[in-house]
Coordinates of C-alpha atoms in Angstrom, one line a residue:
M668 CA 0.1 0.0 0.2
D669 CA 1.3 3.5 -0.9
A670 CA 0.1 6.7 0.8
K671 CA -2.2 7.6 -1.8
Q672 CA -4.3 4.4 -1.1
I673 CA -4.3 5.0 2.5
R674 CA -5.6 8.3 2.9
R675 CA -8.4 6.6 0.9
L676 CA -9.3 4.8 3.1
R677 CA -11.4 7.7 5.1
P678 CA -14.4 8.0 2.7
R679 CA -13.9 4.4 1.8
L680 CA -14.6 3.5 5.6
Q681 CA -17.3 6.7 6.0
R682 CA -19.4 5.1 2.7
F683 CA -18.9 1.4 4.0
L684 CA -20.7 2.7 7.6
H685 CA -23.5 4.2 5.8
R686 CA -24.9 1.1 4.6
F687 CA -25.4 0.4 7.9
D688 CA -27.5 3.6 9.1
D689 CA -30.9 1.6 8.9
C690 CA -30.0 -0.5 11.7
F691 CA -30.0 2.8 13.8
A692 CA -33.7 4.8 14.7
R693 CA -32.2 7.7 16.1
C694 CA -29.1 9.7 13.8
D695 CA -27.1 10.4 17.7
T696 CA -27.2 6.7 18.6
R697 CA -25.4 5.9 15.1
S698 CA -23.3 8.5 15.9
H699 CA -21.4 6.1 18.0
L700 CA -21.2 3.3 15.4
P701 CA -18.0 5.0 13.7
K702 CA -16.2 5.9 16.8
Y703 CA -16.4 2.0 17.9
V704 CA -15.3 0.7 14.2
E705 CA -12.3 3.7 14.6
G706 CA -11.6 2.2 18.2
Q707 CA -11.7 -1.7 16.3
L708 CA -9.5 -0.5 13.5
S709 CA -6.7 1.4 15.6
D710 CA -3.5 0.5 17.0
L711 CA -4.7 0.6 20.9
P712 CA -3.8 -1.9 22.5
R713 CA -7.0 -2.6 24.2
K714 CA -10.0 -2.2 22.5
S715 CA -13.3 -2.5 25.2
V716 CA -15.6 0.2 25.3
E717 CA -12.9 2.6 28.1
P718 CA -10.2 3.1 26.0
I719 CA -12.0 3.6 22.7
A720 CA -14.0 6.5 24.8
L721 CA -11.3 7.8 25.8
K722 CA -9.4 8.1 22.9
A723 CA -11.9 9.2 20.9
G724 CA -13.1 11.8 23.3
V725 CA -16.8 10.3 24.4
P726 CA -17.9 9.4 27.7
V727 CA -16.7 6.4 28.9
R728 CA -20.9 5.7 29.8
T729 CA -22.2 6.8 26.7
L730 CA -20.5 4.0 24.8
Q731 CA -21.4 1.5 27.0
E732 CA -24.7 2.6 27.0
F733 CA -24.6 2.5 22.7
L734 CA -24.0 -1.0 23.2
S735 CA -26.0 -2.5 26.1
Q736 CA -29.1 -0.1 26.5
H737 CA -29.7 2.0 23.2
E738 CA -32.2 1.0 20.8
W739 CA -30.7 -0.2 17.9
D740 CA -30.8 -3.6 15.8
Q741 CA -27.9 -5.4 15.9
N742 CA -29.7 -8.5 14.1
R743 CA -30.4 -6.2 10.9
M744 CA -26.6 -5.9 11.0
V745 CA -25.9 -8.9 10.9
D746 CA -28.4 -9.5 7.9
R747 CA -26.7 -6.6 6.5
V748 CA -23.5 -8.2 6.6
E749 CA -24.7 -11.3 5.4
E750 CA -26.6 -9.5 2.2
I751 CA -23.0 -7.3 1.5
V752 CA -21.0 -10.3 1.5
R753 CA -24.0 -12.3 -0.7
T754 CA -23.9 -9.6 -3.9
E755 CA -20.2 -8.7 -3.7
H756 CA -18.6 -12.1 -2.8
A757 CA -21.0 -15.0 -4.2
S758 CA -19.1 -17.6 -5.5
P759 CA -20.4 -21.0 -7.1
H760 CA -17.5 -22.7 -4.8
A761 CA -17.9 -21.0 -1.5
I762 CA -17.2 -22.8 1.5
G763 CA -19.0 -22.3 4.7
I764 CA -17.0 -23.0 7.8
I765 CA -18.4 -23.6 11.4
D766 CA -16.3 -23.3 14.3
E767 CA -16.0 -22.1 17.6
T768 CA -13.6 -19.8 19.5
S769 CA -13.5 -19.2 23.0
F770 CA -12.4 -15.7 25.3
L771 CA -10.8 -15.9 28.7
K772 CA -12.2 -14.4 31.5
K773 CA -11.9 -13.4 35.1
G774 CA -15.1 -12.4 37.1
D775 CA -18.2 -14.6 36.7
K776 CA -20.5 -12.0 35.4
T777 CA -20.1 -11.8 31.7
P778 CA -22.8 -13.6 30.0
G779 CA -21.9 -17.3 29.9
V780 CA -19.0 -17.4 31.1
Q781 CA -17.7 -20.6 33.5
R782 CA -14.5 -23.2 33.5
Q783 CA -14.8 -24.6 30.7
Y784 CA -12.5 -25.9 27.7
C785 CA -10.9 -22.8 26.4
G786 CA -8.7 -22.8 23.0
A787 CA -7.5 -19.8 23.8
A788 CA -5.6 -21.4 27.0
G789 CA -5.5 -25.0 25.3
K790 CA -7.4 -26.1 28.8
Q791 CA -10.0 -25.7 31.3
D792 CA -10.3 -22.7 32.6
N793 CA -12.3 -19.3 32.7
C794 CA -13.5 -18.3 29.8
I795 CA -17.1 -17.6 26.9
V796 CA -17.4 -19.7 24.2
T797 CA -19.0 -18.1 21.2
V798 CA -20.1 -20.4 17.7
H799 CA -19.3 -18.7 14.6
L800 CA -20.4 -19.1 10.6
N801 CA -17.1 -17.9 8.1
Y802 CA -17.6 -17.4 4.6
A803 CA -14.4 -18.3 2.0
A804 CA -14.6 -18.0 -1.7
G805 CA -11.5 -17.8 -3.8
D806 CA -9.0 -15.3 -1.8
F807 CA -12.0 -13.4 0.2
H808 CA -13.4 -14.8 3.9
C809 CA -14.6 -13.2 6.7
L810 CA -17.0 -14.1 9.6
L811 CA -21.0 -14.0 8.5
D812 CA -22.2 -14.6 12.3
G813 CA -21.8 -15.4 15.8
E814 CA -24.1 -16.7 18.9
L815 CA -23.0 -17.3 22.7
F816 CA -23.4 -21.0 23.7
L817 CA -24.9 -20.5 27.1
P818 CA -23.8 -23.5 29.1
E819 CA -26.4 -25.7 31.2
S820 CA -25.5 -24.0 34.7
W821 CA -26.6 -20.9 33.1
S822 CA -29.8 -22.3 31.8
N823 CA -30.8 -23.4 34.7
D824 CA -30.6 -20.3 36.9
R825 CA -32.9 -17.9 35.1
N826 CA -32.6 -15.3 38.0
R827 CA -28.9 -15.0 36.9
C828 CA -29.6 -14.9 33.2
R829 CA -32.3 -12.2 33.9
A830 CA -29.1 -10.1 35.8
A831 CA -27.4 -10.6 32.4
G832 CA -30.0 -9.2 30.4
I833 CA -30.6 -13.3 28.8
P834 CA -34.0 -13.4 27.3
D835 CA -35.8 -16.3 28.8
D836 CA -36.4 -18.0 25.4
V837 CA -32.2 -18.2 25.3
V838 CA -31.3 -21.5 27.3
Y839 CA -28.9 -24.3 26.7
R840 CA -28.4 -26.1 23.3
P841 CA -25.9 -27.7 21.9
K842 CA -22.9 -26.1 19.4
S843 CA -24.3 -27.9 16.9
E844 CA -27.2 -26.7 16.9
I845 CA -26.1 -22.9 17.3
A846 CA -24.8 -23.8 14.3
L847 CA -27.1 -24.4 12.0
E848 CA -29.2 -22.0 13.4
L849 CA -26.0 -19.9 12.3
Y850 CA -26.6 -21.7 8.8
D851 CA -30.0 -21.5 8.4
R852 CA -30.0 -17.8 9.0
A853 CA -27.6 -17.1 6.5
R854 CA -29.4 -19.4 3.9
A855 CA -32.5 -16.9 4.6
N856 CA -30.4 -13.9 3.5
G857 CA -29.5 -15.4 0.2
V858 CA -26.2 -16.7 1.1
E859 CA -25.0 -20.0 -0.6
F860 CA -22.8 -22.6 0.3
A861 CA -21.3 -24.6 -2.4
W862 CA -20.1 -26.5 0.5
L863 CA -19.3 -26.9 4.2
T864 CA -16.3 -28.0 6.6
F865 CA -15.7 -28.3 10.1
D866 CA -13.9 -29.6 13.1
E867 CA -14.5 -32.9 14.6
W868 CA -16.2 -32.0 17.3
Y869 CA -19.5 -31.3 14.7
G870 CA -18.5 -34.6 12.6
V871 CA -19.0 -37.1 15.6
K872 CA -22.7 -35.8 16.0
P873 CA -25.3 -38.0 14.3
Q874 CA -27.6 -35.6 13.8
F875 CA -26.1 -32.8 12.8
L876 CA -24.6 -34.8 9.7
R877 CA -27.9 -35.6 9.1
S878 CA -29.4 -32.5 9.4
L879 CA -27.1 -31.1 6.6
D880 CA -28.4 -34.0 4.5
Q881 CA -31.8 -33.0 5.1
R882 CA -31.2 -29.5 3.9
D883 CA -29.1 -30.9 0.8
Q884 CA -26.1 -29.1 1.8
K885 CA -22.8 -30.9 0.9
Y886 CA -20.0 -31.1 3.5
V887 CA -16.7 -32.6 3.9
G888 CA -16.2 -33.3 7.9
E889 CA -13.9 -34.1 9.9
V890 CA -14.8 -36.7 12.4
H891 CA -13.3 -39.0 15.1
K892 CA -11.4 -42.4 14.6
H893 CA -13.9 -44.1 17.0
F894 CA -17.1 -43.1 14.4
H895 CA -18.3 -46.0 12.9
A896 CA -18.9 -47.1 9.0
W897 CA -19.4 -49.8 7.0
M898 CA -17.0 -50.6 3.9
D899 CA -20.0 -53.3 2.5
A900 CA -23.2 -52.2 3.8
P901 CA -25.3 -55.1 5.6
R902 CA -28.7 -56.4 4.1
V903 CA -31.8 -55.2 4.9
T904 CA -34.8 -56.8 5.5
R905 CA -38.6 -55.6 6.0
R906 CA -39.8 -59.0 6.5
P907 CA -42.1 -59.4 9.4
H908 CA -39.9 -61.7 12.2
R909 CA -42.0 -63.3 15.6
R910 CA -40.7 -66.4 17.6
G911 CA -43.2 -67.5 20.1
R912 CA -45.6 -64.7 22.1
G913 CA -44.3 -61.0 22.4
R914 CA -43.6 -58.4 19.9
G915 CA -42.4 -59.4 17.1
K916 CA -38.8 -57.9 15.7
K917 CA -39.2 -54.0 13.9
V918 CA -38.6 -54.0 10.5
P919 CA -36.7 -52.5 8.6
R920 CA -33.9 -53.8 10.3
L921 CA -30.2 -55.6 9.5
V922 CA -30.7 -59.3 8.4
A923 CA -29.8 -61.9 11.3
R924 CA -25.5 -62.0 12.2
S925 CA -24.9 -58.3 10.1
R926 CA -21.4 -57.6 10.5
P927 CA -21.8 -54.6 12.7
A928 CA -20.3 -51.0 11.9
L929 CA -16.4 -50.5 12.7
H930 CA -14.5 -48.1 13.8
L931 CA -12.4 -46.3 11.1
E932 CA -9.1 -46.7 12.5
D933 CA -10.2 -50.4 12.3
L934 CA -11.3 -49.6 8.9
L935 CA -7.9 -48.6 7.9
Q936 CA -6.0 -51.5 10.1
H937 CA -7.8 -54.2 8.5
Q938 CA -10.7 -53.6 5.2
L939 CA -8.0 -50.5 4.1
R940 CA -4.8 -51.9 4.8
K941 CA -3.9 -53.0 1.2
P942 CA -4.9 -50.3 -0.7
R943 CA -1.9 -48.4 -1.1
W944 CA -1.9 -44.5 0.1
Q945 CA -1.8 -41.6 -2.7
K946 CA 0.2 -38.6 -2.6
W947 CA -1.0 -34.8 -3.1
R948 CA 0.6 -31.9 -2.8
L949 CA -2.0 -30.4 -0.6
K950 CA -0.7 -26.6 -1.4
D951 CA 2.9 -24.5 -0.6
G952 CA 1.9 -23.0 2.9
E953 CA 3.9 -20.2 4.8
K954 CA 6.5 -23.1 5.5
G955 CA 6.7 -24.1 2.4
P956 CA 4.3 -27.2 0.4
M957 CA 2.4 -29.3 2.2
V958 CA 2.7 -32.9 0.9
C959 CA -0.1 -35.2 2.4
E960 CA -0.8 -39.0 1.8
V961 CA -4.6 -39.8 1.4
K962 CA -6.6 -43.2 1.6
H963 CA -10.3 -43.0 -0.4
A964 CA -13.0 -45.3 -0.2
L965 CA -17.0 -45.0 -0.5
V966 CA -18.5 -46.2 2.9
S967 CA -22.1 -46.4 4.6
I968 CA -22.8 -45.5 8.0
P969 CA -25.6 -46.1 10.6
D970 CA -28.6 -43.8 10.0
E971 CA -30.6 -43.2 13.5
N972 CA -32.2 -46.4 13.3
G973 CA -29.2 -47.7 12.7
L974 CA -29.5 -49.2 9.5
P975 CA -26.9 -48.6 6.6
S976 CA -27.0 -45.1 4.9
G977 CA -25.4 -43.5 1.8
P978 CA -22.5 -43.8 0.3
Y979 CA -20.5 -41.7 1.3
H980 CA -17.0 -40.7 1.1
L981 CA -14.0 -41.4 3.0
L982 CA -10.9 -40.1 2.8
I983 CA -8.1 -40.9 5.4
W984 CA -5.2 -38.7 5.3
R985 CA -1.9 -38.4 7.0
D986 CA 1.2 -36.2 6.8
V987 CA 4.1 -37.4 4.9
L988 CA 6.8 -35.7 7.5
K989 CA 4.4 -36.7 10.4
P990 CA 2.9 -40.0 9.4
D991 CA 2.1 -40.9 13.2
A992 CA -0.9 -38.0 13.0
I993 CA -3.8 -39.5 11.1
K994 CA -7.1 -37.0 10.1
Y995 CA -10.8 -39.3 9.3
F996 CA -13.4 -37.0 6.8
I997 CA -17.0 -37.7 5.8
S998 CA -18.7 -36.1 2.9
N999 CA -21.8 -36.6 1.5
A1000 CA -20.8 -35.3 -1.7
P1001 CA -21.7 -37.4 -5.1
A1002 CA -19.6 -40.6 -5.8
E1003 CA -18.1 -39.2 -8.9
T1004 CA -16.8 -36.2 -7.2
A1005 CA -12.9 -36.1 -7.3
V1006 CA -10.8 -36.7 -4.2
H1007 CA -8.8 -33.1 -4.9
M1008 CA -12.3 -31.4 -4.3
L1009 CA -12.7 -33.1 -1.0
L1010 CA -9.3 -32.3 0.0
R1011 CA -10.1 -28.7 -1.1
V1012 CA -13.1 -28.5 0.6
A1013 CA -11.5 -30.4 4.1
F1014 CA -8.1 -28.4 4.2
S1015 CA -10.3 -24.9 4.2
R1016 CA -10.6 -25.2 8.3
W1017 CA -7.2 -22.4 8.2
R1018 CA -9.8 -19.7 6.8
I1019 CA -11.7 -19.6 10.1
E1020 CA -8.8 -19.8 12.2
R1021 CA -7.0 -17.5 10.6
C1022 CA -10.3 -14.6 10.8
F1023 CA -10.6 -15.6 14.5
E1024 CA -6.1 -14.9 15.4
D1025 CA -7.0 -11.9 12.9
Q1026 CA -10.2 -10.5 14.7
K1027 CA -8.5 -11.2 18.3
G1028 CA -5.2 -9.3 17.5
E1029 CA -6.8 -6.4 15.4
V1030 CA -9.9 -5.5 16.2
G1031 CA -10.3 -6.8 19.5
L1032 CA -13.0 -9.7 19.1
D1033 CA -12.3 -11.3 22.8
H1034 CA -11.6 -7.7 24.1
Y1035 CA -15.7 -7.6 25.3
E1036 CA -16.1 -6.2 28.7
G1037 CA -19.2 -6.2 29.5
R1038 CA -21.7 -7.7 31.6
R1039 CA -24.6 -7.4 29.2
Y1040 CA -26.3 -10.4 26.7
V1041 CA -27.2 -7.6 24.0
G1042 CA -23.8 -6.2 24.6
L1043 CA -21.7 -9.2 23.7
K1044 CA -24.3 -9.8 20.9
R1045 CA -24.0 -6.2 19.4
H1046 CA -19.9 -6.4 19.9
L1047 CA -19.6 -9.8 18.1
A1048 CA -22.0 -7.9 15.0
I1049 CA -19.7 -4.9 15.0
T1050 CA -16.3 -6.7 15.2
A1051 CA -17.5 -8.6 11.8
V1052 CA -18.2 -5.3 10.5
S1053 CA -14.9 -4.3 11.0
Y1054 CA -13.3 -7.0 10.0
L1055 CA -15.1 -7.3 6.7
F1056 CA -14.3 -3.5 6.0
L1057 CA -10.6 -4.9 6.4
A1058 CA -11.0 -7.7 4.0
Q1059 CA -12.6 -5.9 1.6
T1060 CA -10.4 -3.2 1.3
R1061 CA -7.4 -5.7 1.0
E1062 CA -9.2 -7.5 -1.9
S1063 CA -9.7 -4.5 -3.6
L1064 CA -5.7 -3.1 -2.9
K1065 CA -4.5 -6.3 -3.4
G1066 CA -4.0 -5.9 -7.1
G1067 CA -0.5 -7.2 -8.2
K1068 CA 0.6 -7.8 -4.5
P1069 CA -1.3 -10.9 -2.9
E1070 CA 1.1 -10.9 -0.2
L1071 CA -1.1 -8.1 1.2
T1072 CA -3.1 -9.4 4.3
V1073 CA -5.5 -7.8 6.4
C1074 CA -3.2 -7.2 9.2
Q1075 CA -1.4 -5.1 6.8
V1076 CA -4.1 -2.9 6.0
H1077 CA -5.1 -2.8 9.8
T1078 CA -1.9 -1.3 9.8
A1079 CA -2.7 1.4 7.8
A1080 CA -6.1 1.9 8.9
A1081 CA -4.3 2.2 12.5
A1082 CA -2.1 4.8 11.4
L1083 CA -5.6 7.1 9.4
V1084 CA -7.3 6.3 13.1
K1085 CA -4.4 7.8 15.2
G1086 CA -3.7 10.9 12.7
W1087 CA -7.5 11.5 13.2
W1088 CA -7.7 11.0 16.7
L1089 CA -4.6 14.0 16.8
K1090 CA -6.7 16.5 14.5
G1091 CA -4.7 15.7 12.2
R1092 CA -1.2 16.8 13.5
A1093 CA 1.2 14.6 12.5
S1094 CA -0.7 12.5 10.2
V1095 CA 1.5 12.6 7.5
E1096 CA 4.6 11.3 9.3
L1097 CA 2.4 8.8 10.5
I1098 CA 1.0 7.6 6.9
D1099 CA 4.3 7.2 6.0
Q1100 CA 5.5 5.3 8.5
A1101 CA 2.8 2.9 8.0
V1102 CA 3.8 2.6 4.3
E1103 CA 7.2 1.5 5.3
E1104 CA 5.9 -0.9 8.4
I1105 CA 3.9 -2.4 5.0
D1106 CA 7.0 -2.4 3.1
W1107 CA 9.2 -3.9 5.8
T1108 CA 6.6 -6.3 6.9
Q1109 CA 6.1 -7.6 3.7
K1110 CA 9.7 -8.5 3.1
R1111 CA 10.2 -9.9 6.3
N1112 CA 7.6 -12.7 5.4
A1113 CA 9.2 -13.3 1.8
Q1114 CA 12.5 -13.8 3.7
A1115 CA 10.4 -16.1 6.5
R1116 CA 8.8 -17.5 3.6
K1117 CA 11.8 -18.5 1.6
S1118 CA 13.7 -19.6 4.2
H1119 CA 10.5 -22.2 5.6
T1120 CA 10.1 -23.6 1.9
K1121 CA 14.0 -24.6 1.8
T1122 CA 13.9 -26.3 5.2
T1123 CA 10.4 -28.0 4.0
R1124 CA 12.2 -29.3 0.9
A1125 CA 15.1 -30.5 2.0
K1126 CA 12.9 -32.5 4.7
L1127 CA 11.2 -33.9 1.4
R1128 CA 13.7 -35.0 -0.3
R1129 CA 15.7 -36.9 2.7
I1130 CA 12.6 -39.4 3.0
G1131 CA 12.6 -39.4 -1.3
I1132 CA 9.3 -37.3 -2.1
K1133 CA 10.1 -35.4 -5.9
L1134 CA 7.0 -33.1 -6.0
S1135 CA 7.2 -32.8 -9.6
D1136 CA 6.2 -36.4 -9.5
I1137 CA 3.4 -35.4 -7.1
Q1138 CA -0.4 -34.5 -8.0
R1139 CA -1.3 -31.0 -6.9
V1140 CA -5.0 -29.9 -5.3
P1141 CA -6.0 -27.1 -7.4
W1142 CA -7.1 -24.0 -5.5
N1143 CA -8.3 -22.3 -8.1
S1144 CA -11.1 -24.7 -10.0
T1145 CA -14.0 -26.7 -9.5

């Protein structure tokens, strides 16, 4: 980015935020949205209400009330985000990604906070968990929507919920149900997903997979090694069976002495032992070429009655440099779907992980410090707006520089916001510093990528891998 492009960010941001004007009934309430977004785009180390208000020259109490008390429609804001994505980033190859993230907390007043598994800490800790839906198409990706996971301890204590402003109809639901609600809302807003992908926490929920089947949504989801499947589906009979007195066996049912469905790890050890591993060059990442080995088969999985359903694709994956780490994926795609397409979808989950990392590190996704449920919902919605602005700006400016990242666009925006707060003082110097920092970061990243690639290629050569002989996963085609 150059200085001219950075200066153009201000009118771009103003036009962008005007698209959300109808979320607010009053102009004085609407005027706080740019302040909050500018705070998230700034270089403040902590992007909660108080530091943003102090820097923007707004009373802290006013900005707190904007989040938790003023009348405005955060649901319409989320709908507008999805509308923008639908109209400006639609793709026949779009991938929806479902995942959750957690925010560490110290107190006990934040809605949904309790001691539970916290991915940010990698252990049980005091935190809140939110479930999110991500949209990825080409080089563009963003978070569409998010919802709080309300633990059972909160759901069973309605007085505690009312104190946090949690409506009585918001109760404990499994994360998979929340994910389906986010998906249904996006579809109702016209967002189309060619594929959906998710990690094994969702993949091991049979009802979740059946719900996607019922919605005719193609998916490639990671599942646990103890997920059950048949290589050869057992026969099903509809003949009534009665022996002696009493109720006969239900029909349809598996025929007598049918083999039970096996764990996927058992299928790999026995029935899939002979087929050879196929090598694929998955992609060239920041640390060089990613080469994997894959086994593919069509399997049947038990339905809600224990009867075989399918066929489904089974992918068994391992990294050639770490062959002990094996992953399993199930897909309901048509039987003729190519393996490279399934791999492409399965390994798109890094997009939502990147969104979580960028939103936490750049715009303060995990910096909410309020005690009200509506405040948390609005913080999630505005954070999605801020990130969408950065992602769209990066998409429009990358041009011949694909190395431009959302983080670098944020660096540029932060310099501009700091100049606004200084009333124009030293704004030229700040922008020039941002340009230098972005250039330096890109050069450093290129050097690191070159070094990592050299190291990875050397490791692959040592185990006899010749990259020119390995088929690639095409990321820019169907």
